[in-house]
């Protein structure tokens, strides 16, 4: 499922703590796990609610992707800065602020009366999530200093992260069908209140020492550049690729991202040390992660609409119908963990890309009454298996040859690339979708049959482009990754979502 990948040693600058283990560390783990569950739930619970939210708030097809991308852009663009803030401002304090802000943003989204208000709330959720997620991971690294206990703690954390996406699909279906789509956001408020109430007395404060300078200009410029790119893709859906506004926003995005590189090269404390991504294997891993995220996030958006709009599934049925992907991911992730020491990362990642692309290509063959059992179920399982075989090696590959002081930044960069890839991919695929629907309807009578046929044609086009992006991810792995299996680190790896 859409999500991020984190590595246990990857809490930026968390460092090992000294002294006796914290006496309430296992209760604190429960509190931190609840916060992680909330963030992971939010990725899938909103997908199921989106068709109803779009209809209720009058959001256009071209703009509906902002419900997803506003969150992922803010989260991915600010994640590295969030990690540094947590380290130096205080991990508990950052955790509490992130949790409070996430709850308030969820309330704003749940009470939204316009599409723009919902988009703003989702962006705020992403920004506070970028504080919450690295603070939670850093707290675990500090609380659990003994290797065996740390492995158990991250196993619990990873299980909740991996299973949370499935819970989100089901909970989103239940809340949307039996209450209202707004409760898919409002449900975060009581969860956050419980977590805050327990975190205040139970979770200890910790912070890193040293220079506390933050690369705020870098964070602002990279986020602005990504937003400009996504907005350019959105304008292409409305005005065409050759429109002045489309070209202007895309060009501005490219210029801002180039400026970000310059800022990072000159900064004494860069948000993203470029030495991390210039390594061939890590660069290949980050590029693969971006492309996989681009193909994956968009695919889930259109699958949700296909289930509910074309096949007329109820929200709960749509949630249940989406579970095979999660099952495939969990099965393959377990297998990949066992196979990686023997086969290495590259063969698994290439095989994973082939499987995921195959699953996506099967989805390009849908029609207005495709069978779930004989077509949609196997396609989703194949897609999930491919993703599982890709995610696990990616998280280890991101740490190949990384000095200890860069481990946190490398891990957070992998998280950010998946979110950013998802943002760009969702916007791009949505543009291809709307263009395909409009082209299909040219010269045809505007009757319900043609309208539904046009939607299905648009979904097919989106799945085809998603498959192409995943194939590019496989090619990037094939060409760039040269690491040997004995070079792969064997640290505790957590798949989030």
Short mmCIF file of C-alpha atoms in Angstrom, two decimals:
data_model
loop_
_atom_site.label_atom_id
_atom_site.label_comp_id
_atom_site.label_asym_id
_atom_site.label_seq_id
_atom_site.Cartn_x
_atom_site.Cartn_y
_atom_site.Cartn_z
CA UNK A 1 0.00 0.00 0.00
CA UNK A 2 1.08 3.59 -0.32
CA UNK A 3 3.50 4.38 2.43
CA UNK A 4 7.04 4.98 3.43
CA UNK A 5 9.97 2.94 4.49
CA UNK A 6 11.96 3.56 7.65
CA UNK A 7 14.96 2.03 9.18
CA UNK A 8 15.53 1.53 12.86
CA UNK A 9 18.94 3.18 12.98
CA UNK A 10 17.51 5.94 10.83
CA UNK A 11 16.18 8.30 13.40
CA UNK A 12 18.24 11.32 12.50
CA UNK A 13 21.03 11.86 14.97
CA UNK A 14 19.16 9.84 17.57
CA UNK A 15 22.28 8.13 18.68
CA UNK A 16 22.48 5.48 21.34
CA UNK A 17 21.58 6.64 24.80
CA UNK A 18 23.45 5.58 27.86
CA UNK A 19 22.32 4.33 31.27
CA UNK A 20 19.62 1.92 32.35
CA UNK A 21 16.67 1.30 30.02
CA UNK A 22 13.68 3.55 30.58
CA UNK A 23 11.30 1.76 32.99
CA UNK A 24 8.15 2.73 31.06
CA UNK A 25 9.53 2.11 27.58
CA UNK A 26 6.99 -0.59 26.66
CA UNK A 27 4.02 1.59 27.63
CA UNK A 28 5.63 4.45 25.72
CA UNK A 29 5.91 2.11 22.71
CA UNK A 30 2.13 1.60 22.82
CA UNK A 31 1.59 5.38 22.77
CA UNK A 32 4.01 5.87 19.88
CA UNK A 33 2.44 2.95 17.99
CA UNK A 34 -0.99 4.58 18.27
CA UNK A 35 0.40 7.74 16.69
CA UNK A 36 1.93 5.73 13.87
CA UNK A 37 -1.36 3.94 13.32
CA UNK A 38 -3.10 7.30 12.96
CA UNK A 39 -0.65 8.53 10.32
CA UNK A 40 -0.77 5.26 8.36
CA UNK A 41 -4.56 5.06 8.54
CA UNK A 42 -4.78 8.51 7.03
CA UNK A 43 -3.13 7.38 3.79
CA UNK A 44 -5.80 4.82 2.92
CA UNK A 45 -8.85 5.93 4.87
CA UNK A 46 -9.09 9.13 2.81
CA UNK A 47 -8.85 7.22 -0.49
CA UNK A 48 -12.07 5.37 0.25
CA UNK A 49 -13.81 8.62 1.28
CA UNK A 50 -12.65 10.61 -1.75
CA UNK A 51 -15.52 9.87 -4.20
CA UNK A 52 -18.09 11.05 -1.64
CA UNK A 53 -15.99 14.05 -0.59
CA UNK A 54 -15.55 15.07 -4.24
CA UNK A 55 -19.30 14.94 -4.86
CA UNK A 56 -20.18 16.69 -1.59
CA UNK A 57 -17.76 19.59 -2.03
CA UNK A 58 -18.08 19.92 -5.81
CA UNK A 59 -14.39 19.21 -6.50
CA UNK A 60 -13.52 18.84 -10.19
CA UNK A 61 -11.82 15.75 -11.60
CA UNK A 62 -8.74 17.84 -12.41
CA UNK A 63 -8.46 19.13 -8.83
CA UNK A 64 -9.44 16.05 -6.80
CA UNK A 65 -5.82 14.82 -6.76
CA UNK A 66 -5.02 17.71 -4.37
CA UNK A 67 -6.73 15.75 -1.58
CA UNK A 68 -3.85 13.27 -1.92
CA UNK A 69 -1.00 15.46 -3.15
CA UNK A 70 -1.48 18.33 -0.69
CA UNK A 71 -0.75 15.83 2.09
CA UNK A 72 2.11 13.95 0.41
CA UNK A 73 3.84 17.11 -0.82
CA UNK A 74 3.85 18.74 2.60
CA UNK A 75 4.87 15.49 4.30
CA UNK A 76 7.61 14.60 1.82
CA UNK A 77 8.91 18.14 1.40
CA UNK A 78 9.19 18.84 5.14
CA UNK A 79 10.16 15.38 6.44
CA UNK A 80 13.91 16.00 6.59
CA UNK A 81 13.41 19.35 8.32
CA UNK A 82 10.98 17.68 10.74
CA UNK A 83 13.63 15.16 11.71
CA UNK A 84 16.15 17.87 12.54
CA UNK A 85 13.59 19.89 14.49
CA UNK A 86 12.73 16.79 16.52
CA UNK A 87 16.38 16.13 17.32
CA UNK A 88 17.26 19.60 18.54
CA UNK A 89 13.95 21.03 19.77
CA UNK A 90 13.11 17.90 21.75
CA UNK A 91 11.59 14.67 20.45
CA UNK A 92 8.76 14.51 22.97
CA UNK A 93 7.89 18.16 22.48
CA UNK A 94 7.92 17.74 18.70
CA UNK A 95 5.84 14.56 19.00
CA UNK A 96 3.19 16.36 21.08
CA UNK A 97 3.09 19.40 18.77
CA UNK A 98 2.89 17.15 15.72
CA UNK A 99 0.09 15.09 17.26
CA UNK A 100 -1.89 18.18 18.32
CA UNK A 101 -1.46 19.87 14.97
CA UNK A 102 -2.42 16.71 13.10
CA UNK A 103 -5.64 16.46 15.13
CA UNK A 104 -6.54 20.14 14.57
CA UNK A 105 -5.83 19.83 10.83
CA UNK A 106 -8.03 16.71 10.76
CA UNK A 107 -10.83 18.70 12.42
CA UNK A 108 -10.47 21.44 9.79
CA UNK A 109 -10.69 18.83 7.02
CA UNK A 110 -13.65 17.09 8.59
CA UNK A 111 -15.54 20.38 8.80
CA UNK A 112 -14.50 21.58 5.31
CA UNK A 113 -17.19 23.33 3.29
CA UNK A 114 -15.15 23.81 0.09
CA UNK A 115 -12.56 21.84 -1.80
CA UNK A 116 -9.93 24.49 -1.10
CA UNK A 117 -10.56 24.20 2.66
CA UNK A 118 -10.09 20.42 2.45
CA UNK A 119 -6.87 20.83 0.42
CA UNK A 120 -5.49 23.26 3.01
CA UNK A 121 -6.37 20.90 5.84
CA UNK A 122 -4.62 18.03 4.08
CA UNK A 123 -1.50 20.16 3.59
CA UNK A 124 -1.51 21.01 7.30
CA UNK A 125 -1.88 17.31 8.13
CA UNK A 126 1.18 16.61 6.01
CA UNK A 127 3.21 19.36 7.65
CA UNK A 128 2.41 18.18 11.18
CA UNK A 129 2.90 14.56 10.07
CA UNK A 130 6.41 15.55 8.99
CA UNK A 131 7.05 16.56 12.63
CA UNK A 132 5.26 13.57 14.15
CA UNK A 133 6.73 10.67 12.15
CA UNK A 134 10.48 11.31 12.64
CA UNK A 135 9.93 12.29 16.30
CA UNK A 136 8.15 8.98 16.96
CA UNK A 137 10.88 6.98 15.23
CA UNK A 138 13.63 8.85 17.08
CA UNK A 139 11.89 8.25 20.44
CA UNK A 140 11.88 4.51 19.78
CA UNK A 141 15.57 4.55 18.96
CA UNK A 142 16.33 6.39 22.21
CA UNK A 143 13.98 4.35 24.42
CA UNK A 144 15.20 0.94 23.25
CA UNK A 145 18.98 0.78 23.50
CA UNK A 146 19.43 -2.98 23.86
CA UNK A 147 19.59 -4.77 20.47
CA UNK A 148 17.05 -7.53 21.17
CA UNK A 149 14.52 -5.17 22.72
CA UNK A 150 14.99 -2.68 19.92
CA UNK A 151 14.30 -5.42 17.37
CA UNK A 152 11.07 -6.33 19.18
CA UNK A 153 10.01 -2.69 19.43
CA UNK A 154 10.54 -2.07 15.74
CA UNK A 155 8.77 -5.32 14.88
CA UNK A 156 5.68 -4.01 16.73
CA UNK A 157 6.06 -0.63 15.06
CA UNK A 158 6.44 -2.24 11.64
CA UNK A 159 3.49 -4.59 12.11
CA UNK A 160 1.21 -1.66 12.95
CA UNK A 161 2.63 0.32 10.05
CA UNK A 162 2.14 -2.55 7.61
CA UNK A 163 -1.29 -3.58 8.85
CA UNK A 164 -2.52 -0.03 9.32
CA UNK A 165 -3.15 0.42 5.61
CA UNK A 166 -5.55 -2.53 5.63
CA UNK A 167 -7.30 -1.18 8.74
CA UNK A 168 -7.60 2.18 6.99
CA UNK A 169 -9.34 0.63 3.99
CA UNK A 170 -11.87 -1.12 6.20
CA UNK A 171 -12.39 1.75 8.62
CA UNK A 172 -12.73 4.19 5.74
CA UNK A 173 -15.40 2.00 4.21
CA UNK A 174 -17.31 1.63 7.48
CA UNK A 175 -17.20 5.34 8.37
CA UNK A 176 -18.07 6.53 4.87
CA UNK A 177 -20.92 4.07 4.43
CA UNK A 178 -22.50 4.15 7.89
CA UNK A 179 -21.60 7.65 9.11
CA UNK A 180 -20.14 10.23 6.70
CA UNK A 181 -16.91 10.72 4.75
CA UNK A 182 -16.02 13.52 7.18
CA UNK A 183 -15.51 11.00 9.98
CA UNK A 184 -12.56 9.57 8.04
CA UNK A 185 -10.77 12.76 9.14
CA UNK A 186 -12.58 13.48 12.41
CA UNK A 187 -11.69 10.02 13.78
CA UNK A 188 -8.12 11.30 14.24
CA UNK A 189 -9.25 13.67 17.00
CA UNK A 190 -10.12 11.10 19.71
CA UNK A 191 -7.13 8.94 18.71
CA UNK A 192 -4.78 11.92 19.07
CA UNK A 193 -6.38 12.97 22.38
CA UNK A 194 -5.77 9.51 23.87
CA UNK A 195 -2.18 9.42 22.61
CA UNK A 196 -1.42 12.91 23.99
CA UNK A 197 -2.99 12.11 27.38
CA UNK A 198 -0.73 9.08 27.79
CA UNK A 199 2.37 10.60 26.17
CA UNK A 200 2.56 13.54 28.59
CA UNK A 201 3.34 11.41 31.69
CA UNK A 202 4.86 8.33 30.01
CA UNK A 203 7.15 9.41 27.17
CA UNK A 204 10.51 10.88 28.23
CA UNK A 205 12.05 13.93 26.61
CA UNK A 206 15.31 13.61 24.68
CA UNK A 207 17.27 15.77 22.29
CA UNK A 208 20.52 15.74 20.38
CA UNK A 209 23.38 18.07 21.19
CA UNK A 210 25.45 20.20 18.89
CA UNK A 211 24.72 22.81 16.24
CA UNK A 212 20.98 23.42 16.03
CA UNK A 213 20.86 25.36 12.75
CA UNK A 214 18.01 24.42 10.41
CA UNK A 215 18.02 24.58 6.63
CA UNK A 216 14.68 26.41 6.45
CA UNK A 217 15.42 28.02 3.04
CA UNK A 218 16.07 24.57 1.57
CA UNK A 219 12.80 23.19 2.95
CA UNK A 220 10.79 26.16 1.63
CA UNK A 221 12.37 26.13 -1.83
CA UNK A 222 12.07 22.36 -2.42
CA UNK A 223 8.44 22.32 -1.25
CA UNK A 224 7.57 25.35 -3.40
CA UNK A 225 9.26 23.74 -6.39
CA UNK A 226 7.31 20.50 -5.99
CA UNK A 227 4.01 22.35 -5.50
CA UNK A 228 4.70 24.38 -8.65
CA UNK A 229 5.36 21.18 -10.64
CA UNK A 230 2.17 19.52 -9.40
CA UNK A 231 0.16 22.67 -10.11
CA UNK A 232 1.63 22.74 -13.62
CA UNK A 233 0.45 19.17 -14.18
CA UNK A 234 -3.00 20.14 -12.89
CA UNK A 235 -3.16 23.13 -15.25
CA UNK A 236 -2.28 20.75 -18.11
CA UNK A 237 -5.47 18.81 -17.35
CA UNK A 238 -7.50 22.02 -17.53
CA UNK A 239 -5.75 24.09 -20.22
CA UNK A 240 -3.50 21.66 -22.13
CA UNK A 241 0.23 20.94 -22.06
CA UNK A 242 1.07 23.86 -24.36
CA UNK A 243 -0.78 26.49 -22.31
CA UNK A 244 1.28 29.38 -20.96
CA UNK A 245 0.22 28.72 -17.35
CA UNK A 246 1.10 25.02 -17.64
CA UNK A 247 4.57 25.68 -19.05
CA UNK A 248 5.15 28.55 -16.63
CA UNK A 249 4.42 26.57 -13.47
CA UNK A 250 6.41 23.53 -14.66
CA UNK A 251 9.37 25.76 -15.58
CA UNK A 252 9.16 27.54 -12.21
CA UNK A 253 9.16 24.16 -10.46
CA UNK A 254 12.28 23.05 -12.30
CA UNK A 255 14.06 26.35 -11.53
CA UNK A 256 13.16 26.13 -7.83
CA UNK A 257 14.40 22.53 -7.59
CA UNK A 258 17.65 23.60 -9.26
CA UNK A 259 17.90 26.42 -6.71
CA UNK A 260 17.40 23.84 -3.95
CA UNK A 261 20.45 21.93 -5.19
CA UNK A 262 22.50 25.14 -5.11
CA UNK A 263 21.29 25.92 -1.56
CA UNK A 264 22.24 22.43 -0.39
CA UNK A 265 25.71 22.69 -1.93
CA UNK A 266 26.36 25.98 -0.10
CA UNK A 267 24.65 25.24 3.23
CA UNK A 268 26.80 24.37 6.23
CA UNK A 269 23.94 22.20 7.56
CA UNK A 270 22.06 21.05 4.45
CA UNK A 271 18.61 19.53 4.65
CA UNK A 272 19.79 16.86 2.19
CA UNK A 273 23.58 16.29 2.08
CA UNK A 274 24.12 15.67 -1.63
CA UNK A 275 26.79 13.06 -0.89
CA UNK A 276 23.91 10.81 0.17
CA UNK A 277 22.24 10.77 -3.25
CA UNK A 278 25.37 10.95 -5.42
CA UNK A 279 26.37 7.39 -4.51
CA UNK A 280 25.38 5.19 -7.46
CA UNK A 281 23.51 2.53 -5.46
CA UNK A 282 21.70 4.94 -3.16
CA UNK A 283 20.89 7.26 -6.05
CA UNK A 284 19.45 4.26 -7.89
CA UNK A 285 17.42 3.32 -4.81
CA UNK A 286 16.02 6.85 -4.43
CA UNK A 287 15.15 7.10 -8.15
CA UNK A 288 13.46 3.70 -8.02
CA UNK A 289 11.55 4.73 -4.90
CA UNK A 290 10.34 7.94 -6.58
CA UNK A 291 9.14 6.12 -9.71
CA UNK A 292 7.46 3.31 -7.76
CA UNK A 293 5.67 5.89 -5.62
CA UNK A 294 4.60 7.79 -8.75
CA UNK A 295 3.02 4.71 -10.33
CA UNK A 296 1.58 3.33 -7.12
CA UNK A 297 -0.23 6.28 -5.51
CA UNK A 298 -2.03 7.18 -8.72
CA UNK A 299 -3.10 3.60 -9.31
CA UNK A 300 -4.79 3.38 -5.91
CA UNK A 301 -6.66 6.61 -6.53
CA UNK A 302 -8.19 5.31 -9.76
CA UNK A 303 -8.87 1.84 -8.40
CA UNK A 304 -10.97 3.41 -5.63
CA UNK A 305 -13.01 5.42 -8.14
CA UNK A 306 -13.42 2.43 -10.45
CA UNK A 307 -14.82 0.33 -7.62
CA UNK A 308 -17.25 2.97 -6.37
CA UNK A 309 -18.22 4.93 -9.50
CA UNK A 310 -18.22 2.25 -12.23
CA UNK A 311 -18.81 -1.01 -10.39
CA UNK A 312 -21.09 0.74 -7.88
CA UNK A 313 -19.45 -0.86 -4.84
CA UNK A 314 -20.46 0.62 -1.52
CA UNK A 315 -17.56 2.23 0.41
CA UNK A 316 -17.13 -0.79 2.69
CA UNK A 317 -17.17 -3.12 -0.31
CA UNK A 318 -14.56 -0.91 -2.00
CA UNK A 319 -12.38 -1.10 1.11
CA UNK A 320 -12.64 -4.89 1.21
CA UNK A 321 -12.02 -5.11 -2.55
CA UNK A 322 -8.73 -3.18 -2.11
CA UNK A 323 -7.29 -5.53 0.53
CA UNK A 324 -5.64 -8.03 -1.88
CA UNK A 325 -2.86 -5.53 -2.59
CA UNK A 326 -2.05 -5.28 1.11
CA UNK A 327 -2.10 -9.08 1.42
CA UNK A 328 0.30 -9.38 -1.50
CA UNK A 329 2.66 -6.78 0.01
CA UNK A 330 2.77 -8.52 3.39
CA UNK A 331 3.35 -11.97 1.86
CA UNK A 332 6.12 -10.75 -0.43
CA UNK A 333 7.76 -8.62 2.29
CA UNK A 334 8.13 -11.72 4.47
CA UNK A 335 9.56 -13.69 1.57
CA UNK A 336 11.91 -10.89 0.55
CA UNK A 337 13.36 -10.68 4.08
CA UNK A 338 14.28 -14.36 3.84
CA UNK A 339 15.57 -14.23 0.25
CA UNK A 340 17.61 -11.03 0.36
CA UNK A 341 20.63 -12.47 2.25
CA UNK A 342 20.86 -15.20 -0.40
CA UNK A 343 19.97 -13.32 -3.58
CA UNK A 344 20.84 -9.71 -2.80
CA UNK A 345 18.74 -6.59 -3.35
CA UNK A 346 18.93 -6.11 -7.11
CA UNK A 347 17.32 -9.39 -8.33
CA UNK A 348 14.42 -8.96 -5.90
CA UNK A 349 13.84 -5.33 -6.91
CA UNK A 350 13.90 -6.13 -10.63
CA UNK A 351 11.55 -9.08 -10.12
CA UNK A 352 9.32 -6.88 -7.97
CA UNK A 353 9.12 -4.18 -10.66
CA UNK A 354 8.23 -6.79 -13.30
CA UNK A 355 5.47 -8.25 -11.11
CA UNK A 356 4.07 -4.85 -10.13
CA UNK A 357 4.04 -3.66 -13.75
CA UNK A 358 2.35 -6.92 -14.79
CA UNK A 359 -0.35 -6.42 -12.16
CA UNK A 360 -0.89 -2.88 -13.42
CA UNK A 361 -1.09 -4.05 -17.04
CA UNK A 362 -3.77 -6.57 -16.10
CA UNK A 363 -5.74 -3.63 -14.67
CA UNK A 364 -5.58 -1.90 -18.08
CA UNK A 365 -7.95 -4.61 -19.35
CA UNK A 366 -10.89 -3.60 -17.14
CA UNK A 367 -14.33 -2.81 -18.55
CA UNK A 368 -17.69 -1.71 -17.18
CA UNK A 369 -18.46 -5.09 -15.56
CA UNK A 370 -15.09 -6.74 -14.91
CA UNK A 371 -15.20 -9.76 -12.60
CA UNK A 372 -13.59 -9.26 -9.22
CA UNK A 373 -12.65 -12.90 -8.59
CA UNK A 374 -11.18 -13.73 -12.00
CA UNK A 375 -9.62 -10.37 -12.90
CA UNK A 376 -9.36 -7.71 -10.20
CA UNK A 377 -8.34 -10.06 -7.37
CA UNK A 378 -5.37 -11.68 -9.16
CA UNK A 379 -4.27 -8.32 -10.62
CA UNK A 380 -4.12 -6.75 -7.15
CA UNK A 381 -2.33 -9.72 -5.60
CA UNK A 382 0.32 -9.64 -8.35
CA UNK A 383 0.71 -5.88 -7.88
CA UNK A 384 1.08 -6.33 -4.11
CA UNK A 385 3.64 -9.11 -4.46
CA UNK A 386 5.70 -6.91 -6.76
CA UNK A 387 5.58 -4.00 -4.35
CA UNK A 388 6.56 -6.19 -1.40
CA UNK A 389 9.59 -7.56 -3.24
CA UNK A 390 10.61 -3.97 -4.04
CA UNK A 391 10.03 -2.18 -0.72
CA UNK A 392 12.12 -4.45 1.53
CA UNK A 393 15.37 -4.30 -0.50
CA UNK A 394 14.90 -0.56 -1.07
CA UNK A 395 15.03 0.22 2.64
CA UNK A 396 18.29 -1.69 3.04
CA UNK A 397 19.82 -0.34 -0.16
CA UNK A 398 19.30 3.22 1.05
CA UNK A 399 21.81 2.53 3.87
CA UNK A 400 24.56 0.84 1.82
CA UNK A 401 27.86 2.51 2.67
CA UNK A 402 26.24 5.33 4.65
CA UNK A 403 28.30 6.69 7.58
CA UNK A 404 26.44 6.47 10.89
CA UNK A 405 25.90 10.23 11.10
CA UNK A 406 24.15 10.19 7.69
CA UNK A 407 21.95 7.15 8.37
CA UNK A 408 18.98 9.21 9.52
CA UNK A 409 19.11 11.54 6.54
CA UNK A 410 19.41 8.59 4.13
CA UNK A 411 16.43 6.81 5.67
CA UNK A 412 14.32 9.98 5.74
CA UNK A 413 15.26 10.72 2.12
CA UNK A 414 13.87 7.34 1.10
CA UNK A 415 10.62 8.17 2.90
CA UNK A 416 10.50 11.57 1.20
CA UNK A 417 11.14 10.19 -2.30
CA UNK A 418 8.15 7.85 -2.00
CA UNK A 419 5.88 10.69 -0.88
CA UNK A 420 7.19 13.11 -3.50
CA UNK A 421 7.00 10.47 -6.23
CA UNK A 422 3.43 9.78 -5.14
CA UNK A 423 2.58 13.49 -5.35
CA UNK A 424 4.01 13.96 -8.83
CA UNK A 425 2.63 10.65 -10.08
CA UNK A 426 -0.88 11.27 -8.78
CA UNK A 427 -0.99 14.70 -10.44
CA UNK A 428 0.49 13.38 -13.68
CA UNK A 429 -1.76 10.32 -13.94
CA UNK A 430 -4.82 12.40 -13.06
CA UNK A 431 -3.94 14.74 -15.92
CA UNK A 432 -3.59 11.82 -18.34
CA UNK A 433 -6.90 10.47 -17.05
CA UNK A 434 -8.88 13.69 -17.53
CA UNK A 435 -7.35 14.24 -20.99
CA UNK A 436 -8.22 10.66 -22.01
CA UNK A 437 -11.82 11.03 -20.81
CA UNK A 438 -12.26 14.32 -22.69
CA UNK A 439 -10.72 12.88 -25.88
CA UNK A 440 -12.94 9.78 -25.70
CA UNK A 441 -16.12 11.87 -25.50
CA UNK A 442 -15.31 14.02 -28.55
CA UNK A 443 -18.02 13.47 -31.14
CA UNK A 444 -20.05 11.14 -28.90
CA UNK A 445 -23.52 11.75 -27.50
CA UNK A 446 -23.40 12.82 -23.81
CA UNK A 447 -25.44 9.88 -22.55
CA UNK A 448 -24.80 7.78 -19.40
CA UNK A 449 -23.40 4.81 -21.35
CA UNK A 450 -20.78 6.90 -23.13
CA UNK A 451 -19.96 8.72 -19.88
CA UNK A 452 -19.21 5.46 -18.05
CA UNK A 453 -17.25 4.10 -21.03
CA UNK A 454 -15.19 7.30 -21.01
CA UNK A 455 -14.40 6.88 -17.31
CA UNK A 456 -13.25 3.30 -17.84
CA UNK A 457 -11.10 4.41 -20.78
CA UNK A 458 -9.52 7.07 -18.55
CA UNK A 459 -8.77 4.50 -15.84
CA UNK A 460 -7.14 2.20 -18.40
CA UNK A 461 -4.92 5.03 -19.60
CA UNK A 462 -3.94 5.90 -16.02
CA UNK A 463 -3.08 2.26 -15.22
CA UNK A 464 -1.01 2.04 -18.42
CA UNK A 465 1.02 5.10 -17.44
CA UNK A 466 1.37 3.71 -13.92
CA UNK A 467 2.77 0.50 -15.40
CA UNK A 468 5.20 2.56 -17.51
CA UNK A 469 6.50 4.38 -14.42
CA UNK A 470 7.04 1.07 -12.62
CA UNK A 471 8.89 -0.32 -15.66
CA UNK A 472 11.13 2.76 -15.53
CA UNK A 473 11.76 1.98 -11.86
CA UNK A 474 12.87 -1.53 -12.82
CA UNK A 475 15.18 -0.15 -15.52
CA UNK A 476 16.68 2.32 -13.04
CA UNK A 477 17.45 -0.58 -10.71
CA UNK A 478 18.91 -2.65 -13.54
CA UNK A 479 21.20 0.12 -14.78
CA UNK A 480 22.23 1.93 -11.58
CA UNK A 481 22.30 -0.61 -8.76
CA UNK A 482 25.55 -2.57 -8.64
CA UNK A 483 25.66 -3.49 -4.95
CA UNK A 484 26.61 -7.04 -3.95
CA UNK A 485 24.50 -9.04 -1.53
CA UNK A 486 27.29 -9.05 1.06
CA UNK A 487 27.27 -5.23 1.08
CA UNK A 488 23.65 -4.98 2.24
CA UNK A 489 23.28 -3.92 5.89
CA UNK A 490 21.32 -6.22 8.16
CA UNK A 491 19.81 -3.63 10.51
CA UNK A 492 16.23 -3.63 11.69
CA UNK A 493 14.05 -2.53 8.85
CA UNK A 494 10.52 -1.31 9.17
CA UNK A 495 8.05 -0.98 6.34
CA UNK A 496 5.59 1.76 7.07
CA UNK A 497 2.31 1.42 5.32
#
